[in-house]
Amino acid sequence: MADQAAEVSVDDLLPLEASSELERLAAKIAIHDKAYHQNDAPTITDADYDALRQRNDAIEARFPDLVRADSPSKRVGAAVREGFSKVEHAKPMLSLGNAFSDDDIEEFFERIRRFLNLDTGQPIEVVGEPKIDGLSVSARYEGGKLVQGATRGDGTTGENITANLRTLTDLPQIIGAADVPDVLEVRGEVYMSKADFSALNARQEAAGNKLFANPRNAAAGSLRQLDPEITRARPLSMFAYAAGDISAPFAPSQWTFLDKLKAWGFVTNPLTRLCQTAEGVIALYRHIGALRADLDYDIDGMVYKVNDFAWQERLGFVSRAPRWAIAHKFPAEKAETTLNEITIQVGRTGALTPVANLQPVTVGGVVVSRATLHNADEIERLGVREKDRVIIQRAGDVIPQVVSVVIDKRPDDTKPFQFPTTCPECGSVVVQEEGEVVRRCSGGLICPAQAIERLKHFVSRNAFDIEGLGGKHIENFRNDGLIKTPSDIFRLPDHRDKLEGREGWGDKSIDNLFQALEDRKHIELPRFIFALGIPHVGQATARLLAKQYVSLKGWIAAMEDATIIGSEAFSDLTNIDGIGPAVANDIIAFIREPHNRDELERLNTLLDVQNFEAPDENSSPVAGKTVVFTGTLETIGRNEAKAKAESLGAKVAGSVSKKTDIVIAGPGAGSKLKKAEELGLQVLSEQEWIDLIRET
Ligand code: IVH
């Protein structure tokens, strides 16, 4: 992953960097947890997710003082989904640490040996079980009767899925045996077999329903149905593997515990084995790894558990995982197939992503017919061509990847892939910025793939800021074909009939919207340029352009001239302080695109874009002064305050020095305010600042 490569190594992080990195990781992991646990729709591979968690753990180990209250290491999974009642787990449902290599396994044994103070040669009995790729659940029996079923949820609180768990034939409803403790919680993994998954998807397809991406998602979607009858109709299975709350112990070890569960009618995994050494578990790992593709259920690794419960007790837990168990992950599953065609997808930001369309092939029980190729560089790196035989891999879930080309099997008539130079969606020219791998469509305003995001940007607060027209409205209008390009927004008043009767659009709100549109027809040039959403042209750049070219007409004419590389107009553009060649290229690519020029023309006839007026240096009390904003601004946004100050001829600086003239301090101002006071500078409250500039 590119953004991983750019990451600073944990050993080199400074405390401040570590703290912001932990914040970033907590937010990122929370998003992925939600996608995985609540929506059953993961968006990154398991391996990438593990990498995020590992980095978080490593930073926390180096900076224990910086561990956040909301640290992912203190959480397991995600919060419960609405719709089910909550179940507080009598004993938390924890997670497992991961091992990826033989060395990690040796170390796991060593750690246990050290902790328990065992002799070097002394065997450590370990139960090795396949790690089932499903969802963990807890089933509670009281007096031998199944009384409650719960998902793991966040490990402490899960969802009450009692009615759904009752539909599983792998779980006894009643345990008749006399030796059952009064309270017995059995935990295990609910999964869907590969055969059942294929049959279910075939039924879904025939009924015109959504297909499930993989057996795990199908199991999750089926188990977490609010209507248990739907769950009953879905073929779910379960392997039991652990205990939760238990009123009286009935087994001294994991092995005897599993035996007892079998006797009581639970299903345990038949590939479970007892091992004595690291070498023993590694041999079992290889053995089961070789069987993996032929098993009728997905497994993503092995789990090793210290057999003796008394030892488990002594070993205990570290944060969210037991010291007495570890998950040994399998590498991603691979398969060979033919790449029939490379097609291009255009994302919402205009990024062009090549996709490998494959001869359908089964990888780990899932039929894969498409894989991502990421970008043009990746195609080059792989040297992949249409019609090549390729190795693909499915790393746990989501989008499969092409790993390599089987060169020996390349047919004679192939040729290197030519990345398109025009956008397959709208025909606009494709551009690539220096130093960036991504290629983008330059038809920002007219490309259907980018339209919604561009339209939302166009009406956003720092752009046209049209009252009563939010992102959601734009999305709805666009989806219903009411607007396609920005100029259509200003033509909405011609289609009043199409707004009438829409949900949320009464006469009054339609009138208000049309009035707001009328008002916003008069717009300052910097806002207008910013609203166009040209890559890299933010508010500051838009202002620089407006200042240089003064009128919309002047700007467009100059940009058209600048499209001739080496022209005077081009050097004028790149000579503007603050506009580098990369930004200039983006602007030129935008202007070169005839569709964009047509749209600019339409906007120009509909709107009154005001010429840029340089602030009169003498009329403003802050002209020529250097000002610094610090603390929270309560009535205006930081960007707006900055833009306003600049429009009055002030220079806005980020730090306080002797050269600063005015410091505007809001609540929470800290070191900058202190420094201003030390230097005896003029300090104003936000209100005082507003009063000062209002006089102009
Ligand atoms: S034992 C405290 N055994 O893996 C230990 N977990 O990464 C609790 N899993 O949440 C887990 N097969 O969803 C255990 N044979 C197995 C398992 C297994 C799959 C899952 C389970 C757990 C996760 C931990």
XYZ file of C-alpha atoms and ligand atoms in Angstrom:
720
model
C 0.000 0.000 0.000
C 1.414 3.360 -1.020
C 0.454 5.193 2.150
C 2.060 2.467 4.224
C 5.340 2.805 2.381
C 5.429 6.491 3.188
C 4.861 5.844 6.880
C 7.555 6.732 9.365
C 8.958 3.657 11.065
C 7.621 3.274 14.605
C 11.150 3.517 16.010
C 11.625 6.954 14.467
C 8.368 8.523 15.627
C 8.547 11.554 17.891
C 5.993 11.695 20.737
C 3.877 14.329 18.989
C 3.860 12.351 15.770
C 3.047 9.186 17.678
C 0.092 10.830 19.327
C -1.407 12.051 16.064
C -0.636 8.708 14.420
C -2.518 6.890 17.197
C -5.446 9.234 16.665
C -5.412 8.547 12.921
C -5.182 4.781 13.440
C -7.991 4.743 16.015
C -10.277 6.556 13.581
C -9.283 4.389 10.623
C -9.641 1.101 12.496
C -13.016 2.191 13.871
C -14.255 2.806 10.318
C -13.070 -0.623 9.169
C -14.506 -2.308 12.257
C -17.867 -0.753 11.504
C -17.753 -1.784 7.849
C -16.878 -5.333 8.856
C -18.986 -5.950 11.949
C -22.016 -3.735 11.479
C -22.434 -3.606 7.745
C -20.883 -6.989 6.892
C -19.070 -5.208 4.107
C -15.313 -4.972 4.651
C -13.465 -2.464 2.473
C -9.863 -3.543 3.061
C -8.166 -6.915 3.082
C -7.638 -8.742 6.361
C -3.883 -8.384 5.872
C -4.099 -4.602 5.541
C -6.383 -4.458 8.564
C -3.936 -6.554 10.589
C -1.136 -4.200 9.518
C -3.072 -1.209 10.887
C -3.646 -2.949 14.203
C -0.034 -4.076 14.435
C 1.200 -0.543 13.871
C -1.171 0.736 16.524
C 0.064 -1.906 18.986
C 3.722 -1.184 18.203
C 3.292 2.562 18.748
C 1.449 1.936 22.019
C 4.209 -0.393 23.190
C 6.775 2.374 22.571
C 4.640 5.165 24.017
C 2.523 3.602 26.786
C 1.602 7.058 28.085
C -0.102 7.877 24.804
C -2.579 4.972 24.788
C -5.938 6.542 24.001
C -9.144 5.972 25.919
C -10.717 4.892 22.612
C -7.711 2.831 21.537
C -8.525 -0.047 19.173
C -6.409 -2.274 21.450
C -9.062 -1.896 24.129
C -11.876 -2.744 21.769
C -12.822 -5.945 20.031
C -14.962 -5.632 16.925
C -17.633 -2.951 16.669
C -20.643 -1.662 18.511
C -24.004 -3.394 18.150
C -26.283 -2.729 15.226
C -29.634 -1.106 15.855
C -32.618 -3.414 15.828
C -31.461 -6.156 18.203
C -31.575 -5.809 21.952
C -28.264 -5.840 23.753
C -26.670 -8.642 25.703
C -23.977 -7.953 28.238
C -21.541 -10.882 28.095
C -21.063 -12.474 31.511
C -17.443 -13.042 30.467
C -15.993 -10.802 27.740
C -15.587 -12.333 24.282
C -11.993 -11.645 23.513
C -9.860 -11.691 20.466
C -6.578 -13.387 19.610
C -3.076 -12.156 18.913
C -1.783 -13.053 15.452
C 1.230 -15.021 14.330
C 2.324 -14.982 10.700
C 5.591 -16.946 10.691
C 7.212 -20.001 12.242
C 9.353 -17.649 14.316
C 6.231 -16.073 15.786
C 5.126 -19.550 16.883
C 8.497 -20.374 18.470
C 8.243 -17.094 20.312
C 4.704 -17.922 21.491
C 6.031 -21.145 23.067
C 9.027 -19.323 24.534
C 6.831 -16.645 26.099
C 4.687 -19.285 27.768
C 7.779 -21.129 28.963
C 9.212 -17.960 30.480
C 5.921 -16.951 32.050
C 5.311 -20.334 33.647
C 8.965 -20.779 34.460
C 9.176 -24.126 32.636
C 12.370 -25.985 31.765
C 13.651 -25.737 28.222
C 12.829 -29.318 27.319
C 9.469 -29.497 29.024
C 6.621 -30.035 26.555
C 3.711 -27.628 26.432
C 0.523 -29.362 25.349
C -1.343 -27.244 22.876
C -4.632 -27.874 21.089
C -4.512 -26.859 17.426
C -7.873 -25.994 15.838
C -8.674 -24.565 12.422
C -9.560 -20.883 12.614
C -13.018 -20.779 11.082
C -13.793 -17.706 8.986
C -17.271 -16.939 10.269
C -18.759 -15.019 13.167
C -18.304 -15.838 16.798
C -21.383 -16.307 18.932
C -22.143 -17.221 22.506
C -24.950 -19.641 23.452
C -26.110 -19.640 27.084
C -27.742 -22.687 28.656
C -29.471 -22.616 32.024
C -30.624 -25.905 33.507
C -29.602 -27.525 30.215
C -31.889 -25.284 28.142
C -30.745 -22.834 25.492
C -31.882 -19.482 26.909
C -29.842 -16.861 25.138
C -27.759 -16.364 22.025
C -25.517 -13.389 21.355
C -23.062 -12.084 18.806
C -19.678 -10.893 19.948
C -20.431 -7.207 19.295
C -17.699 -5.135 20.886
C -16.609 -8.029 23.083
C -18.452 -6.718 26.134
C -21.918 -6.213 24.690
C -23.343 -8.152 21.784
C -26.638 -8.426 19.960
C -29.387 -10.646 21.245
C -29.859 -13.218 18.482
C -31.492 -15.929 20.616
C -34.320 -16.646 18.160
C -31.862 -16.893 15.291
C -29.450 -19.214 17.103
C -32.351 -21.535 17.918
C -32.685 -22.234 14.186
C -29.195 -23.796 14.023
C -29.213 -27.586 13.925
C -25.574 -27.714 15.125
C -26.675 -26.342 18.525
C -28.653 -28.543 20.927
C -31.841 -26.868 22.183
C -31.805 -28.961 25.327
C -28.902 -30.844 26.861
C -30.338 -33.922 28.532
C -27.169 -35.183 30.245
C -27.093 -35.181 34.045
C -23.567 -33.735 34.331
C -24.381 -30.410 32.643
C -23.619 -27.434 34.900
C -26.520 -25.178 35.735
C -25.020 -22.307 33.761
C -23.106 -23.134 30.622
C -22.028 -20.690 27.958
C -20.626 -22.249 24.816
C -18.850 -20.141 22.252
C -18.078 -20.971 18.704
C -18.110 -19.878 15.101
C -21.175 -19.738 12.902
C -20.285 -20.210 9.237
C -21.770 -21.156 5.897
C -20.243 -24.054 3.979
C -18.876 -23.315 0.520
C -21.479 -25.590 -1.087
C -24.332 -23.951 0.812
C -22.951 -20.542 -0.097
C -22.914 -21.338 -3.838
C -26.448 -22.731 -3.681
C -27.691 -19.699 -1.731
C -26.141 -17.283 -4.215
C -27.697 -19.234 -7.088
C -31.106 -18.836 -5.405
C -30.443 -15.159 -4.749
C -29.548 -14.628 -8.397
C -32.638 -16.462 -9.645
C -34.799 -14.303 -7.386
C -33.047 -11.143 -8.575
C -31.601 -10.498 -5.093
C -28.217 -9.156 -4.121
C -25.372 -11.696 -4.214
C -23.112 -12.228 -1.200
C -19.407 -11.576 -1.686
C -18.198 -14.589 0.275
C -19.429 -17.249 2.723
C -18.545 -15.151 5.752
C -20.649 -12.216 4.606
C -23.471 -14.592 3.717
C -23.306 -16.139 7.204
C -23.244 -12.727 8.872
C -26.099 -11.420 6.764
C -28.139 -14.547 7.474
C -27.527 -14.695 11.204
C -28.278 -11.061 11.808
C -31.741 -11.067 10.293
C -34.383 -9.398 12.401
C -36.805 -12.076 11.202
C -35.583 -15.483 12.514
C -37.588 -17.267 9.800
C -35.179 -15.874 7.234
C -32.288 -17.238 9.302
C -34.021 -20.615 9.459
C -34.180 -20.743 5.673
C -30.443 -20.099 5.428
C -28.031 -23.028 5.732
C -25.876 -22.053 8.725
C -23.484 -24.340 10.588
C -21.463 -23.941 13.751
C -18.301 -25.289 15.372
C -18.105 -24.932 19.169
C -14.641 -24.170 20.579
C -14.651 -22.243 23.865
C -16.433 -21.653 27.149
C -17.887 -18.428 28.512
C -19.579 -18.259 31.902
C -19.768 -21.645 33.644
C -21.276 -22.310 37.096
C -19.168 -25.389 37.887
C -16.011 -26.522 36.085
C -16.438 -29.861 34.313
C -13.212 -30.357 32.382
C -9.535 -29.811 33.263
C -8.380 -29.045 29.724
C -9.433 -27.772 26.296
C -9.203 -31.308 24.874
C -11.516 -32.852 27.476
C -13.773 -29.789 27.273
C -14.231 -30.334 23.528
C -14.923 -34.028 24.141
C -17.644 -33.173 26.611
C -19.210 -30.676 24.207
C -19.364 -33.424 21.554
C -21.024 -35.764 24.005
C -23.660 -33.119 24.779
C -24.578 -32.681 21.114
C -22.386 -29.776 19.961
C -20.325 -30.009 16.796
C -16.584 -29.547 17.213
C -14.071 -29.367 14.412
C -12.825 -32.824 13.369
C -9.372 -31.538 12.352
C -8.516 -30.516 15.931
C -5.257 -32.099 17.169
C -3.181 -32.177 20.332
C 0.483 -31.096 19.899
C 3.431 -30.918 22.314
C 5.929 -28.562 20.686
C 6.320 -25.637 18.324
C 7.503 -28.083 15.632
C 4.360 -30.136 16.194
C 1.978 -27.220 15.655
C 3.940 -25.996 12.647
C 3.607 -29.462 11.072
C -0.126 -29.411 11.782
C -0.336 -25.913 10.247
C 1.300 -27.176 7.028
C -0.894 -30.262 6.954
C -4.136 -28.341 7.332
C -2.891 -25.584 5.023
C -2.584 -28.234 2.300
C -6.141 -29.432 2.931
C -7.540 -25.928 3.053
C -8.696 -25.510 -0.551
C -10.535 -28.851 -0.385
C -12.363 -28.163 2.865
C -16.019 -27.279 2.515
C -15.665 -24.214 4.733
C -13.340 -21.207 4.792
C -10.558 -21.159 7.333
C -8.101 -18.314 7.588
C -5.527 -19.881 9.878
C -5.056 -22.104 12.895
C -5.678 -21.344 16.557
C -3.370 -22.833 19.194
C -4.565 -22.996 22.772
C -2.618 -24.165 25.818
C -4.452 -27.360 26.736
C -4.287 -27.231 30.530
C -6.965 -24.912 31.984
C -4.922 -24.385 35.160
C -2.061 -23.088 33.010
C -4.507 -20.931 31.041
C -5.621 -19.418 34.332
C -2.053 -18.608 35.336
C -1.178 -17.169 31.938
C -4.159 -14.818 31.852
C -4.663 -11.990 29.382
C -2.866 -9.008 27.936
C -5.272 -6.245 26.902
C -7.730 -7.853 24.491
C -6.106 -11.255 23.945
C -5.211 -14.286 26.049
C -1.540 -15.139 26.617
C -2.472 -18.810 26.323
C -3.717 -18.744 22.727
C -2.665 -17.384 19.353
C -4.022 -17.306 15.803
C -1.602 -18.495 13.106
C -2.793 -16.945 9.864
C -2.626 -18.614 6.449
C -1.364 -16.600 3.514
C -3.940 -15.408 0.995
C -5.432 -18.069 -1.262
C -4.279 -18.108 -4.869
C -5.514 -19.463 -8.197
C -4.501 -19.352 -11.853
C -6.816 -18.103 -14.585
C -6.940 -16.179 -17.862
C -7.215 -12.413 -17.931
C -9.722 -11.837 -20.725
C -9.785 -8.070 -20.847
C -8.616 -4.980 -18.979
C -11.347 -2.386 -18.557
C -11.162 1.029 -16.921
C -13.336 2.270 -14.088
C -13.675 5.982 -13.399
C -14.014 6.877 -9.745
C -15.771 9.820 -8.203
C -12.596 11.889 -8.105
C -11.868 11.110 -11.732
C -9.202 8.523 -10.919
C -8.964 5.832 -13.592
C -8.631 2.320 -12.168
C -7.830 -0.604 -14.444
C -9.789 -3.773 -13.707
C -8.842 -7.289 -14.780
C -11.843 -9.173 -16.163
C -11.061 -12.816 -15.546
C -12.155 -16.197 -16.701
C -14.208 -17.050 -13.592
C -12.210 -19.176 -11.156
C -12.825 -20.469 -7.646
C -10.496 -19.120 -4.981
C -11.159 -20.460 -1.524
C -14.719 -21.362 -2.397
C -15.592 -18.058 -4.007
C -15.978 -17.501 -7.719
C -13.845 -14.572 -8.766
C -14.325 -12.896 -12.136
C -12.773 -9.484 -11.553
C -9.618 -8.267 -9.848
C -8.194 -4.796 -9.377
C -5.004 -3.734 -11.161
C -4.808 -0.490 -9.134
C -3.163 1.809 -11.708
C -1.022 2.025 -14.842
C 2.211 1.565 -12.854
C 0.919 -1.688 -11.438
C 0.144 -2.983 -14.948
C 3.684 -2.107 -15.916
C 5.177 -3.659 -12.779
C 3.309 -6.894 -13.391
C 3.947 -6.699 -17.137
C 0.445 -8.022 -17.573
C -1.337 -8.162 -20.931
C -4.813 -9.076 -22.058
C -5.090 -12.862 -22.655
C -2.260 -13.620 -20.182
C -2.529 -16.462 -17.674
C -2.348 -14.793 -14.256
C -2.152 -15.772 -10.596
C -4.806 -14.084 -8.524
C -5.206 -13.990 -4.787
C -8.068 -13.347 -2.457
C -6.713 -12.013 0.807
C -9.563 -12.910 3.088
C -12.235 -10.798 1.458
C -13.046 -7.785 -0.698
C -11.336 -7.136 -4.005
C -9.094 -9.911 -5.318
C -5.711 -8.947 -6.717
C -3.516 -10.045 -9.624
C -0.217 -11.174 -8.098
C 1.805 -12.277 -11.108
C 1.818 -13.335 -14.750
C 2.635 -16.894 -15.850
C 4.983 -15.766 -18.621
C 5.573 -19.309 -19.950
C 1.908 -19.546 -20.865
C 1.661 -16.212 -22.688
C -0.054 -16.665 -26.087
C 1.838 -15.437 -29.177
C -0.464 -12.649 -30.229
C -0.495 -10.436 -27.102
C 0.685 -6.848 -26.936
C 1.406 -4.488 -24.026
C -1.687 -2.789 -22.649
C -2.174 0.781 -23.808
C -3.618 2.841 -21.002
C -6.380 5.014 -22.481
C -5.615 8.655 -23.129
C -9.286 9.620 -23.014
C -11.876 8.915 -20.342
C -14.090 5.929 -21.199
C -17.036 7.635 -19.469
C -16.993 11.066 -21.082
C -14.225 11.138 -23.676
C -12.237 13.872 -21.925
C -8.462 13.832 -21.942
C -6.719 11.786 -19.247
C -3.982 13.558 -17.300
C -1.272 12.383 -14.959
C 0.398 14.683 -12.512
C 4.097 14.637 -11.958
C 4.998 12.397 -9.066
C 1.513 10.836 -8.942
C 0.713 7.341 -10.120
C -2.979 7.969 -10.576
C -4.309 9.092 -13.936
C -7.390 11.240 -13.921
C -10.118 12.253 -16.264
C -9.971 16.016 -16.858
C -13.680 16.337 -17.664
C -14.417 17.361 -14.106
C -17.603 19.268 -14.808
C -19.167 16.950 -17.323
C -17.887 13.441 -16.566
C -20.850 11.399 -15.274
C -18.588 9.355 -13.003
C -17.444 12.477 -11.203
C -20.566 14.537 -11.477
C -22.081 14.160 -8.027
C -18.933 14.995 -6.093
C -18.229 17.960 -8.344
C -21.764 19.251 -8.015
C -21.621 18.943 -4.246
C -18.375 20.865 -4.197
C -19.909 23.510 -6.459
C -22.667 24.364 -3.963
C -20.540 23.857 -0.834
C -19.974 26.501 1.788
C -16.744 28.008 0.499
C -17.943 27.840 -3.099
C -21.448 28.961 -4.153
C -22.855 28.350 -0.679
C -26.453 28.094 -1.853
C -28.762 28.139 1.118
C -31.197 25.255 1.254
C -29.299 23.182 -1.290
C -27.241 20.516 0.444
C -25.259 17.515 -0.734
C -28.223 15.171 -0.313
C -30.462 17.351 -2.519
C -27.763 17.443 -5.156
C -27.516 13.667 -5.057
C -31.282 13.244 -5.432
C -31.606 15.829 -8.187
C -28.694 14.329 -10.050
C -30.004 10.781 -9.738
C -33.388 11.884 -11.024
C -31.805 13.635 -13.987
C -32.863 17.131 -12.880
C -29.313 18.430 -12.945
C -26.289 17.151 -14.791
C -23.847 20.039 -14.723
C -23.452 23.092 -12.462
C -25.270 25.408 -14.870
C -28.364 23.169 -14.559
C -28.559 24.231 -10.900
C -29.241 27.797 -11.947
C -31.800 26.589 -14.481
C -33.862 24.819 -11.802
C -36.358 27.731 -11.707
C -37.302 26.788 -15.308
C -38.500 23.411 -13.979
C -40.576 24.389 -10.995
C -43.092 21.657 -11.877
C -40.425 18.984 -11.406
C -39.688 20.178 -7.884
C -43.304 20.484 -6.834
C -44.585 17.419 -5.090
C -41.113 16.113 -4.262
C -40.681 15.026 -0.692
C -39.503 17.924 1.468
C -40.187 20.522 -1.235
C -43.196 22.619 -0.339
C -44.000 25.919 -2.094
C -42.152 27.870 0.557
C -38.911 25.917 0.324
C -39.005 26.060 -3.476
C -39.449 29.855 -3.308
C -36.586 30.114 -0.851
C -34.316 28.001 -3.016
C -35.072 30.051 -6.125
C -34.436 33.256 -4.198
C -31.108 31.879 -2.943
C -30.168 30.948 -6.516
C -31.076 34.427 -7.701
C -28.933 35.985 -4.957
C -25.970 33.758 -5.699
C -25.967 34.641 -9.372
C -23.801 37.539 -8.275
C -20.612 35.902 -7.187
C -17.056 36.954 -6.482
C -14.494 35.677 -8.971
C -12.342 33.783 -6.406
C -15.369 31.833 -5.197
C -16.383 31.069 -8.757
C -12.956 29.690 -9.672
C -12.800 27.662 -6.470
C -16.283 26.241 -7.158
C -15.104 24.710 -10.439
C -13.311 22.032 -8.433
C -10.164 21.965 -10.555
C -7.744 19.541 -8.863
C -5.310 21.401 -6.596
C -7.113 24.732 -7.018
C -8.202 25.503 -3.481
C -9.408 28.809 -2.097
C -5.944 30.349 -1.883
C -5.021 29.456 -5.466
C -8.400 30.647 -6.725
C -7.710 33.999 -5.072
C -4.270 34.261 -6.620
C -5.786 33.625 -10.046
C -8.560 36.150 -9.495
C -6.076 38.761 -8.356
C -3.878 38.219 -11.401
C -6.581 38.043 -14.080
C -9.267 40.286 -12.509
C -12.255 39.212 -14.632
C -13.719 35.847 -15.573
C -13.352 36.686 -19.242
C -9.762 37.759 -18.731
C -8.991 34.582 -16.825
C -10.545 32.232 -19.383
C -8.834 33.999 -22.283
C -5.454 33.884 -20.547
C -5.874 30.206 -19.645
C -6.758 29.380 -23.243
C -3.583 31.108 -24.376
C -1.625 29.329 -21.672
C -2.630 25.942 -23.068
C 0.173 26.500 -25.575
C 3.159 25.287 -23.622
C 6.010 27.768 -23.806
C 3.664 30.678 -24.550
C 3.951 33.932 -22.702
C 0.591 33.276 -21.088
C 1.922 29.987 -19.721
C 4.941 31.617 -18.136
C 2.729 34.377 -16.722
C 0.692 31.694 -15.043
C 3.619 29.778 -13.607
C 5.264 33.029 -12.540
C 2.463 33.759 -10.098
C 3.962 33.354 -6.664
C 2.271 30.279 -5.199
C 1.365 28.545 -8.477
C 3.771 25.776 -9.426
C 3.899 23.772 -12.656
C 1.733 20.950 -11.227
C -1.128 23.323 -10.394
C -0.696 25.107 -13.727
C -0.959 21.773 -15.546
C -4.203 20.947 -13.754
C -5.700 24.289 -14.717
C -4.593 23.906 -18.313
C -5.900 20.342 -18.551
C -9.237 21.618 -17.298
C -9.390 24.493 -19.769
C -8.188 22.392 -22.687
C -11.188 20.131 -22.316
C -13.862 21.517 -24.705
C -16.720 20.206 -22.511
C -15.444 22.292 -19.618
C -15.113 25.384 -21.795
C -18.707 24.938 -22.984
C -19.870 24.676 -19.383
C -17.887 27.784 -18.428
C -19.597 29.607 -21.269
C -23.028 28.516 -20.021
C -22.212 29.630 -16.488
C -20.878 32.921 -17.743
C -24.147 33.742 -19.502
C -26.259 32.722 -16.492
C -24.218 34.419 -13.789
C -22.803 37.761 -12.933
C -19.252 36.937 -11.891
C -17.857 40.064 -10.327
C -14.455 41.365 -11.239
C -11.854 41.042 -8.546
C -11.306 44.251 -6.696
C -7.999 44.595 -4.983
C -8.584 45.867 -1.475
C -7.868 49.519 -1.140
C -4.776 49.631 0.967
C -5.766 52.933 2.543
C -9.413 52.377 3.277
C -8.998 49.261 5.417
C -7.701 49.532 8.973
C -5.944 46.195 8.585
C -4.415 46.689 5.139
C -0.742 45.792 5.131
C -0.921 44.403 8.652
C 0.112 40.922 9.665
C -2.546 39.132 11.672
C -2.662 35.767 13.444
C -5.813 33.850 14.379
C -5.593 31.552 17.379
C -8.041 29.579 19.511
C -11.575 28.785 18.410
C -13.451 31.247 16.240
C -17.094 31.119 17.190
C -19.017 33.057 14.571
C -16.936 32.668 11.424
C -14.980 29.705 10.154
C -11.208 29.883 10.144
C -11.053 29.820 6.320
C -13.625 32.525 5.969
C -11.875 34.729 8.548
C -8.627 34.260 6.707
C -10.117 35.002 3.295
C -11.840 38.119 4.633
C -8.647 39.412 6.263
C -6.755 38.861 3.025
C -9.444 40.576 1.008
C -8.892 43.637 3.206
C -5.195 43.622 2.400
C -3.954 41.937 5.573
C -1.390 39.176 5.612
C -2.429 36.156 7.638
C 0.417 34.360 9.388
C 0.477 31.045 11.224
C 2.742 32.007 14.100
C 3.299 35.001 16.339
C 6.498 37.015 16.043
C 7.738 40.572 16.430
C 6.436 41.213 12.920
C 2.859 40.395 13.932
C 0.540 43.385 14.241
C -2.713 41.902 15.555
C -3.533 38.606 17.258
C -7.191 37.546 17.209
C -7.649 35.138 20.101
C -10.704 32.953 20.635
C -11.435 30.568 23.519
C -8.767 27.948 24.040
C -5.938 30.181 22.761
C -2.691 29.007 24.346
C 0.955 29.589 23.570
C 0.358 32.044 20.718
C -1.697 34.306 22.948
C 0.923 34.108 25.677
C 3.640 35.068 23.238
C 1.552 37.995 21.910
C 1.156 39.289 25.442
C 4.857 38.911 26.124
C 5.634 40.889 22.975
C 3.028 43.525 23.878
C 1.099 43.037 20.606
C -2.474 44.156 19.971
C -4.781 41.306 20.995
C -8.423 41.354 19.907
C -11.364 39.109 20.667
C -13.278 37.742 17.691
C -16.027 40.330 18.232
C -13.541 43.195 18.476
C -12.003 42.028 15.218
C -15.403 41.901 13.512
C -16.200 45.392 14.785
C -12.879 46.671 13.531
C -13.291 45.387 10.011
C -16.983 46.229 9.824
C -16.057 49.910 9.823
C -14.593 49.515 6.360
S -10.924 -19.026 20.407
C -10.145 -16.024 23.802
N -11.049 -20.755 18.450
O -11.192 -15.953 15.713
C -10.156 -16.857 22.581
N -11.543 -18.493 17.961
O -9.289 -13.726 16.200
C -11.414 -16.813 21.838
N -12.194 -18.100 15.650
O -13.162 -14.011 17.833
C -11.386 -17.339 20.501
N -12.043 -20.175 14.969
O -14.309 -15.355 15.919
C -11.180 -19.473 18.816
N -11.165 -22.395 16.822
C -11.303 -21.126 17.184
C -11.697 -20.154 16.271
C -11.794 -18.837 16.707
C -12.344 -18.954 14.619
C -12.406 -16.652 15.567
C -13.313 -16.085 16.621
C -12.467 -15.125 17.399
C -11.414 -14.776 16.417
C -10.161 -14.316 17.088
